[in-house]
Coordinates of N, CA and C in Angstrom, one line a residue:
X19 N 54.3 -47.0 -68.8 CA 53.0 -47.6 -68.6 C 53.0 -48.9 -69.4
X20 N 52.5 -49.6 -68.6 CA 52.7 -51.0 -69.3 C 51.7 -51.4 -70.4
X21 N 51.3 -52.6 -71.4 CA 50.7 -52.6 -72.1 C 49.2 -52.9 -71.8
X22 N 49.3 -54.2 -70.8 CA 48.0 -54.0 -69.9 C 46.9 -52.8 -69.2
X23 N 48.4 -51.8 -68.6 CA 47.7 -50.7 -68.0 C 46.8 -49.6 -69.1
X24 N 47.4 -49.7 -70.2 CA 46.6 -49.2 -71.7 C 45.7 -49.6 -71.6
X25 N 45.1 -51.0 -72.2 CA 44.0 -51.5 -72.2 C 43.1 -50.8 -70.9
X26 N 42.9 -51.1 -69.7 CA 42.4 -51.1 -68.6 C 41.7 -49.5 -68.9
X27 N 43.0 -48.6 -69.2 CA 42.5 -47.2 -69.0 C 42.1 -46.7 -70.4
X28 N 42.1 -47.8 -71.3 CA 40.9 -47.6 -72.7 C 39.7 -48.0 -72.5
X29 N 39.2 -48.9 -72.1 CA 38.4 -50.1 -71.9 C 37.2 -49.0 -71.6
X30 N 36.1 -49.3 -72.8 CA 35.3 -47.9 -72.2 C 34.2 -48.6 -71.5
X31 N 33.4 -47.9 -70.5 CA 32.4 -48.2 -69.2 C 31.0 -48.0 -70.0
X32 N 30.0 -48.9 -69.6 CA 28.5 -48.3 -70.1 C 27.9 -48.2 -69.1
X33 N 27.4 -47.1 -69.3 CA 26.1 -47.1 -68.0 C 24.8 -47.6 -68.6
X34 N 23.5 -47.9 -67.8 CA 22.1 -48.4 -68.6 C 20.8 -47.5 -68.5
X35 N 20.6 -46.8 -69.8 CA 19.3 -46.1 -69.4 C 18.2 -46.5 -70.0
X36 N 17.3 -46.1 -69.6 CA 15.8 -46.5 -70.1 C 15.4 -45.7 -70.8
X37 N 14.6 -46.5 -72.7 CA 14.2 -45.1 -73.0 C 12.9 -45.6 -73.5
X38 N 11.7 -45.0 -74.3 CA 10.9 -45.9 -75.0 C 10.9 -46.0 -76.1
X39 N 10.7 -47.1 -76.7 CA 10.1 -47.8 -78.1 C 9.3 -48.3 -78.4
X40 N 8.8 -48.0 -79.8 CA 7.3 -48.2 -80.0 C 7.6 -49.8 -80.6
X41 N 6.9 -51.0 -80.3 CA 6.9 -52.2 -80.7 C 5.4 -52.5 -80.8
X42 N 5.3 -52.4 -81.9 CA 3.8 -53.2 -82.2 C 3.2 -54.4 -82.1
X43 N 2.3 -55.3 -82.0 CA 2.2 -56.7 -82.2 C 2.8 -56.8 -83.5
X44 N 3.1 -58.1 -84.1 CA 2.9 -58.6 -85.2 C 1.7 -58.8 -85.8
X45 N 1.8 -58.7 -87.3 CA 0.1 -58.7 -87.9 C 0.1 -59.9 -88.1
X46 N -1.6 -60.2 -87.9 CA -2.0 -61.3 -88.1 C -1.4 -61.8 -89.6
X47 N -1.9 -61.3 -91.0 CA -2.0 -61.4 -92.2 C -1.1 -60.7 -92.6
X48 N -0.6 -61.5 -93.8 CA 0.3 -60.7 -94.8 C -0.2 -59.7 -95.6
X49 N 0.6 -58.4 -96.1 CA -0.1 -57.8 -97.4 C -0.4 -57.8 -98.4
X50 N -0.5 -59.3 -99.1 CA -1.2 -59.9 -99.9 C -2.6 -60.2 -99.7
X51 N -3.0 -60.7 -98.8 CA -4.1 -60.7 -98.5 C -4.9 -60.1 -98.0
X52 N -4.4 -58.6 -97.4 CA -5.1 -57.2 -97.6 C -5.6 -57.2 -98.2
X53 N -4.5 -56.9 -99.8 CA -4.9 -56.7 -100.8 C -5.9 -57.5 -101.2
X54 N -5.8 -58.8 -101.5 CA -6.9 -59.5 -102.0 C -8.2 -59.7 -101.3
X55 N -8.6 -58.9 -100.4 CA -9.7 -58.8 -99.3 C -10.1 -57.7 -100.2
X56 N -9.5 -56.8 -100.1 CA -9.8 -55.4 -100.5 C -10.3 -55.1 -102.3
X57 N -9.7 -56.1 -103.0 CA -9.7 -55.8 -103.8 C -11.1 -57.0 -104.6
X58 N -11.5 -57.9 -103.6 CA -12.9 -58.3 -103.6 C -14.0 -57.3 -103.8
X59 N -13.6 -56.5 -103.1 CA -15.2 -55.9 -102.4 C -14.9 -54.3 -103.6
X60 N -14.1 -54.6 -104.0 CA -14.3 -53.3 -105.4 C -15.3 -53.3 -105.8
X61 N -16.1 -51.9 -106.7 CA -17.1 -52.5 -107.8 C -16.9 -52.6 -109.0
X62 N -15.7 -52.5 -109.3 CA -15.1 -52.9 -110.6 C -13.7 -53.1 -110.6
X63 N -13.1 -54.4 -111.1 CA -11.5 -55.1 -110.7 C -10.9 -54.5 -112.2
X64 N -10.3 -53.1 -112.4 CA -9.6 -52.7 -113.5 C -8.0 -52.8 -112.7
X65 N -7.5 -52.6 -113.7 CA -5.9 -52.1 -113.3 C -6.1 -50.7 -112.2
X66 N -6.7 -49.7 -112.7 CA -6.7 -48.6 -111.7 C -7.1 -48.9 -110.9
X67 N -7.8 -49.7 -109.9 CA -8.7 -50.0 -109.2 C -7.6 -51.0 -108.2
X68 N -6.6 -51.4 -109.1 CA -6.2 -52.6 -108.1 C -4.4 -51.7 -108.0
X69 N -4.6 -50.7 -108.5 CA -3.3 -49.8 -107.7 C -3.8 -49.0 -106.8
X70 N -5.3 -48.4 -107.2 CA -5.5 -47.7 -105.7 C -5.8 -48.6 -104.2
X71 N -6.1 -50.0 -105.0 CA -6.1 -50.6 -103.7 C -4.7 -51.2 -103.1
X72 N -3.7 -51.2 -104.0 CA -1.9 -51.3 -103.4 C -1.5 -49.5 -102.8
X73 N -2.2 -48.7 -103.2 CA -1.7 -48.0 -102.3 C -2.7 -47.8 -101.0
X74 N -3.6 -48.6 -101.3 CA -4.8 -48.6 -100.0 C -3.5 -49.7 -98.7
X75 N -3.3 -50.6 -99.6 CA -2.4 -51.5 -98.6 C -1.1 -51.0 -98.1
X76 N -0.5 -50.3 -99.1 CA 0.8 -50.0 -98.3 C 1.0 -48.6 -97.6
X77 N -0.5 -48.2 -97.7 CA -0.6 -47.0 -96.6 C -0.9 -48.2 -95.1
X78 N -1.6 -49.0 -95.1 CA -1.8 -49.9 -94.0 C -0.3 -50.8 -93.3
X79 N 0.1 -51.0 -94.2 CA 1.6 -51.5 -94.2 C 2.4 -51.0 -93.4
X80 N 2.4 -49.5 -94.1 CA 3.3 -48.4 -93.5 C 2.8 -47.9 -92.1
X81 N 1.7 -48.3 -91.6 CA 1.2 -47.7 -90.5 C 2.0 -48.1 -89.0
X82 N 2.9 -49.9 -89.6 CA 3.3 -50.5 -88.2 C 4.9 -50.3 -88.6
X83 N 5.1 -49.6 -89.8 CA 6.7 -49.1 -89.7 C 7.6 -49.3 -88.7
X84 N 8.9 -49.6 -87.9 CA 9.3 -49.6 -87.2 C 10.4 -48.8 -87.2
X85 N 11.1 -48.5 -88.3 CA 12.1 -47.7 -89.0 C 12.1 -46.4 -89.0
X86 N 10.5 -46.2 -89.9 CA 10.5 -44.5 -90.3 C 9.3 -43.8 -89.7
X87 N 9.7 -43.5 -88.4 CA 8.8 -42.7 -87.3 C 8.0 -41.4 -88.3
X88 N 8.0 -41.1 -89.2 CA 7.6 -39.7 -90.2 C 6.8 -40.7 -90.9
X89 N 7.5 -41.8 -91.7 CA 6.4 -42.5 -92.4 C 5.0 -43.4 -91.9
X90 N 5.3 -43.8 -91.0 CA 4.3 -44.4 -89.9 C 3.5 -43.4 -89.7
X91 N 4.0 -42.1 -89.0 CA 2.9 -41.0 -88.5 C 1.8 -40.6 -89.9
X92 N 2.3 -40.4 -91.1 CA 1.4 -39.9 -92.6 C 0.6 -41.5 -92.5
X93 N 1.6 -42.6 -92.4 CA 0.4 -43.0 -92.8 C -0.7 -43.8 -92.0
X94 N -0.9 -43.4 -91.1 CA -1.9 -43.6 -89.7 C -2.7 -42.0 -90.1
X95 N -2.0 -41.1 -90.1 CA -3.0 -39.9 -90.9 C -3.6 -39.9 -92.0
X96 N -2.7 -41.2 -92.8 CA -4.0 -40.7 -93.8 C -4.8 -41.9 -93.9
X97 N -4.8 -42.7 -93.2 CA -5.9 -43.7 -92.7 C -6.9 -43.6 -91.7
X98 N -6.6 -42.6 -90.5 CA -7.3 -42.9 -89.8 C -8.5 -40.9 -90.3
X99 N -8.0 -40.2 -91.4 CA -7.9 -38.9 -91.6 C -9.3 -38.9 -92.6
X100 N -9.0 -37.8 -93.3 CA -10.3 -37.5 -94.7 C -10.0 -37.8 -95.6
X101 N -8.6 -38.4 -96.1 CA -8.2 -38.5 -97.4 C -8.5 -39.9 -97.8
X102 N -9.1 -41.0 -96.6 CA -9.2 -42.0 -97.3 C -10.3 -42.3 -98.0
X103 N -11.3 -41.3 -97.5 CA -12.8 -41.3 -98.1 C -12.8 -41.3 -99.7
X104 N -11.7 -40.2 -100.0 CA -11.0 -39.6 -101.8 C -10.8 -40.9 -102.1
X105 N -9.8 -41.8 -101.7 CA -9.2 -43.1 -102.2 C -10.2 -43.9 -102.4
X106 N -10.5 -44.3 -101.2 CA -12.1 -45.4 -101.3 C -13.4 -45.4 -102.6
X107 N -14.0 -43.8 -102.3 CA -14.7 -43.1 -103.7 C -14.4 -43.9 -104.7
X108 N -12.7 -43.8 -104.8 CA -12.7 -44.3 -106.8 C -12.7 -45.9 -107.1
X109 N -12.9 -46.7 -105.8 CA -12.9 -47.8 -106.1 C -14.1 -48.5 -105.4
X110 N -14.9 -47.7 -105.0 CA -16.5 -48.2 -104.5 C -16.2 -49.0 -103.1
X111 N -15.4 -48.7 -102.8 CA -14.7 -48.8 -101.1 C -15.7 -48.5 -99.9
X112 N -15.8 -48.6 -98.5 CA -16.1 -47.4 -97.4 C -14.9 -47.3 -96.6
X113 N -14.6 -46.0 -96.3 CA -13.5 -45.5 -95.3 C -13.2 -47.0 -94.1
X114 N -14.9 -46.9 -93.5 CA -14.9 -48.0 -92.0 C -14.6 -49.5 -92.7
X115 N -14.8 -49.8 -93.4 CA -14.3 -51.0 -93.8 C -12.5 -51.3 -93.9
X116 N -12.3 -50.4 -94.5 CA -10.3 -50.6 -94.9 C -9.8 -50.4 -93.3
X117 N -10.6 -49.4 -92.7 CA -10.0 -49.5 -91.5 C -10.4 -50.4 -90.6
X118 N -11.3 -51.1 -90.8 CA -11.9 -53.0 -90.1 C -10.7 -53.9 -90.2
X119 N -10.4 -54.0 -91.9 CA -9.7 -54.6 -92.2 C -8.2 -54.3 -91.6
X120 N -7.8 -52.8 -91.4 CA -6.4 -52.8 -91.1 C -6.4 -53.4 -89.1
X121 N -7.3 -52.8 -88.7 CA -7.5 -53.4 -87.6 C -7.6 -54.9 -87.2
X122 N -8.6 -55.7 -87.7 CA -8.1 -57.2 -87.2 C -7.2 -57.6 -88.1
X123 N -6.6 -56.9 -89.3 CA -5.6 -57.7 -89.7 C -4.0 -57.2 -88.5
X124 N -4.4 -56.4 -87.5 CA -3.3 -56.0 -86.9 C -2.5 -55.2 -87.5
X125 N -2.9 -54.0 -88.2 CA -1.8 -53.1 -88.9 C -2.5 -51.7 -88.0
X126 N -3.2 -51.6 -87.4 CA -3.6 -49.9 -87.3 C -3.5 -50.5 -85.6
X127 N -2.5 -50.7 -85.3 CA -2.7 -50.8 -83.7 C -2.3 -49.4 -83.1
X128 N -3.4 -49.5 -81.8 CA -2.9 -48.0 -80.9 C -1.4 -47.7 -80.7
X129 N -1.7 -46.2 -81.3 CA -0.3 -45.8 -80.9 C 0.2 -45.7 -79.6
X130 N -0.9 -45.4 -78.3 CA 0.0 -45.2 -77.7 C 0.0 -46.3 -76.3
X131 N -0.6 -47.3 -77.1 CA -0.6 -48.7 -76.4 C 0.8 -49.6 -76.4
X132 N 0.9 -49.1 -77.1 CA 2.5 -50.4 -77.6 C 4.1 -49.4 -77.3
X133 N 3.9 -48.8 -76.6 CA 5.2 -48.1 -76.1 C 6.2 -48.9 -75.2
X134 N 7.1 -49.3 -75.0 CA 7.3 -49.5 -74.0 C 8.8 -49.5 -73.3
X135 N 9.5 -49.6 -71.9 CA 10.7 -48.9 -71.7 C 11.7 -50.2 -71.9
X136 N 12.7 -49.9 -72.6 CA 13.4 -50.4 -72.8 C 14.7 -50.7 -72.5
X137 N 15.8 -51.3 -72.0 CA 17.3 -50.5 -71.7 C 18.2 -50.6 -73.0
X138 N 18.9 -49.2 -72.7 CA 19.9 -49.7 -73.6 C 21.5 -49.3 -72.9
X139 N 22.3 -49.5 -73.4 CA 23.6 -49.1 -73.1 C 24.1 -47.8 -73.7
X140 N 24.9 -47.0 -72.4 CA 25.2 -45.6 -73.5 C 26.9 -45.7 -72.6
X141 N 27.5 -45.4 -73.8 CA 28.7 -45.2 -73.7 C 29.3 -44.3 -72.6
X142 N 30.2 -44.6 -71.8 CA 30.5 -43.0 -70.6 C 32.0 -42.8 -70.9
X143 N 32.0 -41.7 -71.3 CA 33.6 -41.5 -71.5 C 33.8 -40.9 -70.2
X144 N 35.5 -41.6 -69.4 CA 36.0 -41.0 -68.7 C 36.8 -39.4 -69.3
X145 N 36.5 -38.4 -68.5 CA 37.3 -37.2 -68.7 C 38.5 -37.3 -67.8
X146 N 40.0 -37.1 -68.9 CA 41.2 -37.1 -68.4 C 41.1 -35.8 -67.4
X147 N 42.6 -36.1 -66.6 CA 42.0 -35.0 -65.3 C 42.3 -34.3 -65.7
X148 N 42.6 -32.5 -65.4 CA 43.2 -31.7 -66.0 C 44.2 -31.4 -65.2
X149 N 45.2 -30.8 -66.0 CA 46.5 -30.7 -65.0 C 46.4 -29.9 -64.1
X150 N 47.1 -30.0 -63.2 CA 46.9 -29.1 -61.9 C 48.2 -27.7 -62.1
X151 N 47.6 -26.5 -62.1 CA 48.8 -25.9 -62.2 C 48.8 -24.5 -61.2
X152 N 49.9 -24.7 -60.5 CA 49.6 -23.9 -59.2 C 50.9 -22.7 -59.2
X153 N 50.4 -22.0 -58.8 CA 51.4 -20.7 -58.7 C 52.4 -20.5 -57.2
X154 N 54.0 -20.8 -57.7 CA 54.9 -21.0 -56.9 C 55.4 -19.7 -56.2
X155 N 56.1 -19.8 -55.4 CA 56.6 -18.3 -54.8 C 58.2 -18.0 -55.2
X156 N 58.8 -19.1 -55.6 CA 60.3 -18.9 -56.2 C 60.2 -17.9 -57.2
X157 N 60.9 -16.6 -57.3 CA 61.4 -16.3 -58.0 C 61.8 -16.7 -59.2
X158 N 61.2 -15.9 -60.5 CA 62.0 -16.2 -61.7 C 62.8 -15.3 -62.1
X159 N 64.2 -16.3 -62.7 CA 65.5 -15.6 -62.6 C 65.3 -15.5 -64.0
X160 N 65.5 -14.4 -64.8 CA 65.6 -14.5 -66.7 C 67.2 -14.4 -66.8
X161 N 67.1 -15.0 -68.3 CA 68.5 -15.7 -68.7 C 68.9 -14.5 -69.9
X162 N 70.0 -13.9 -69.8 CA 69.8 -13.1 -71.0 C 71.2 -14.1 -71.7
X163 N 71.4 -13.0 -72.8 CA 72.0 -13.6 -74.4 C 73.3 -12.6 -74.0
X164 N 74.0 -13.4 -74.6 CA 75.7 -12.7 -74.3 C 75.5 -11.8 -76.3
X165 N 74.9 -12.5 -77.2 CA 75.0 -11.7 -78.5 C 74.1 -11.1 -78.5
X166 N 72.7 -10.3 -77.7 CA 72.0 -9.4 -77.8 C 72.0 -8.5 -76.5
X167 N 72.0 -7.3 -76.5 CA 72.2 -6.7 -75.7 C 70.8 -6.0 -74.9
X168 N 69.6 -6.7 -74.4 CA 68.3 -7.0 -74.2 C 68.2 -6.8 -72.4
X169 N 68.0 -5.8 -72.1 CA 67.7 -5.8 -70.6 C 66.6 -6.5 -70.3
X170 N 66.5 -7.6 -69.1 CA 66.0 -8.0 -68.7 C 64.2 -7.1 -68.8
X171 N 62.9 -7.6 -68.8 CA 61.9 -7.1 -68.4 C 60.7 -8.2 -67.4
X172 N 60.6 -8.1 -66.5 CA 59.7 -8.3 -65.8 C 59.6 -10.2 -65.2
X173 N 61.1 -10.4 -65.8 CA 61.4 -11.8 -65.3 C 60.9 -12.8 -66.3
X174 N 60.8 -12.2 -67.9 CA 61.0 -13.1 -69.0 C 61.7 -13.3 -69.5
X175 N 61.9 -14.8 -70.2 CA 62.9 -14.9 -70.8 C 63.0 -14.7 -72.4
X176 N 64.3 -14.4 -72.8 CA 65.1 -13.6 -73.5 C 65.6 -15.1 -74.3
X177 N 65.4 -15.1 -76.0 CA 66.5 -15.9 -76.3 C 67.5 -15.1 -77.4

């Protein structure tokens, strides 16, 4: 087999399927300016106040994930859920506002709006053929041993 003919019958084939992916817009605004939106409207600008509002933002952040399909899903739950009412509370927040803000800043877009089909390529392995093995009508003759004295059985061979 020549060296060309290698290649040829290496050379692996793709076929194209469709599958979906979630692609979100891009957000308008960066996460800095979340923050600094959010951390306006406090009723008191402490240190605690301006980490509950970084994790107010990077639960919003995390919402348009593209990576971590588990991280995205928690944190659309706990934004769009009851726990954000807990967060809001300790910094004189309302729930409907962070979620105003994650909306036209473009981070809480519908989930099931931005799906869409996509192709990709999937590898096809050829399967080698399998050998063909067919059952002949010749006779098998067994070979015996001139140093062991082994009668023949049932047309095997003897070494």
């Amino acid at each position: 087999m020549s060296t060309a003919s290698k290649r040829a019958s290496a050379r692996k084939t793709y076929r194209t399927e469709w599958v979906d992916r979630w692609s979100p817009p891009k957000p308008l605004v960066g996460l800095q300016a979340i923050e600094k939106v959010l951390n306006r409207h406090t009723f008191l600008v402490t240190p605690e106040s301006r980490l509950v509002v970084a994790v107010l933002a990077r639960a919003i952040h995390d919402s348009l994930s593209l990576t971590n399909r588990r991280m995205r899903r928690e944190a659309r739950r706990f934004l769009l859920g009851d726990d954000l009412t807990l967060w809001c509370d300790l910094v004189g927040l309302h729930p409907d506002f962070v979620r105003f803000v994650a909306r036209k800043a473009g981070y809480l877009a519908d989930e099931k709006a931005h799906w869409q089909k996509v192709p990709i390529k999937v590898p096809v392995y050829s399967v080698p053929p399998e050998p063909v093995v067919s059952a002949s009508s010749a006779p098998v003759h067994s070979i015996t041993c001139q140093a062991h004295t082994h009668q023949p059985q049932g047309g095997l061979i003897h070494a």
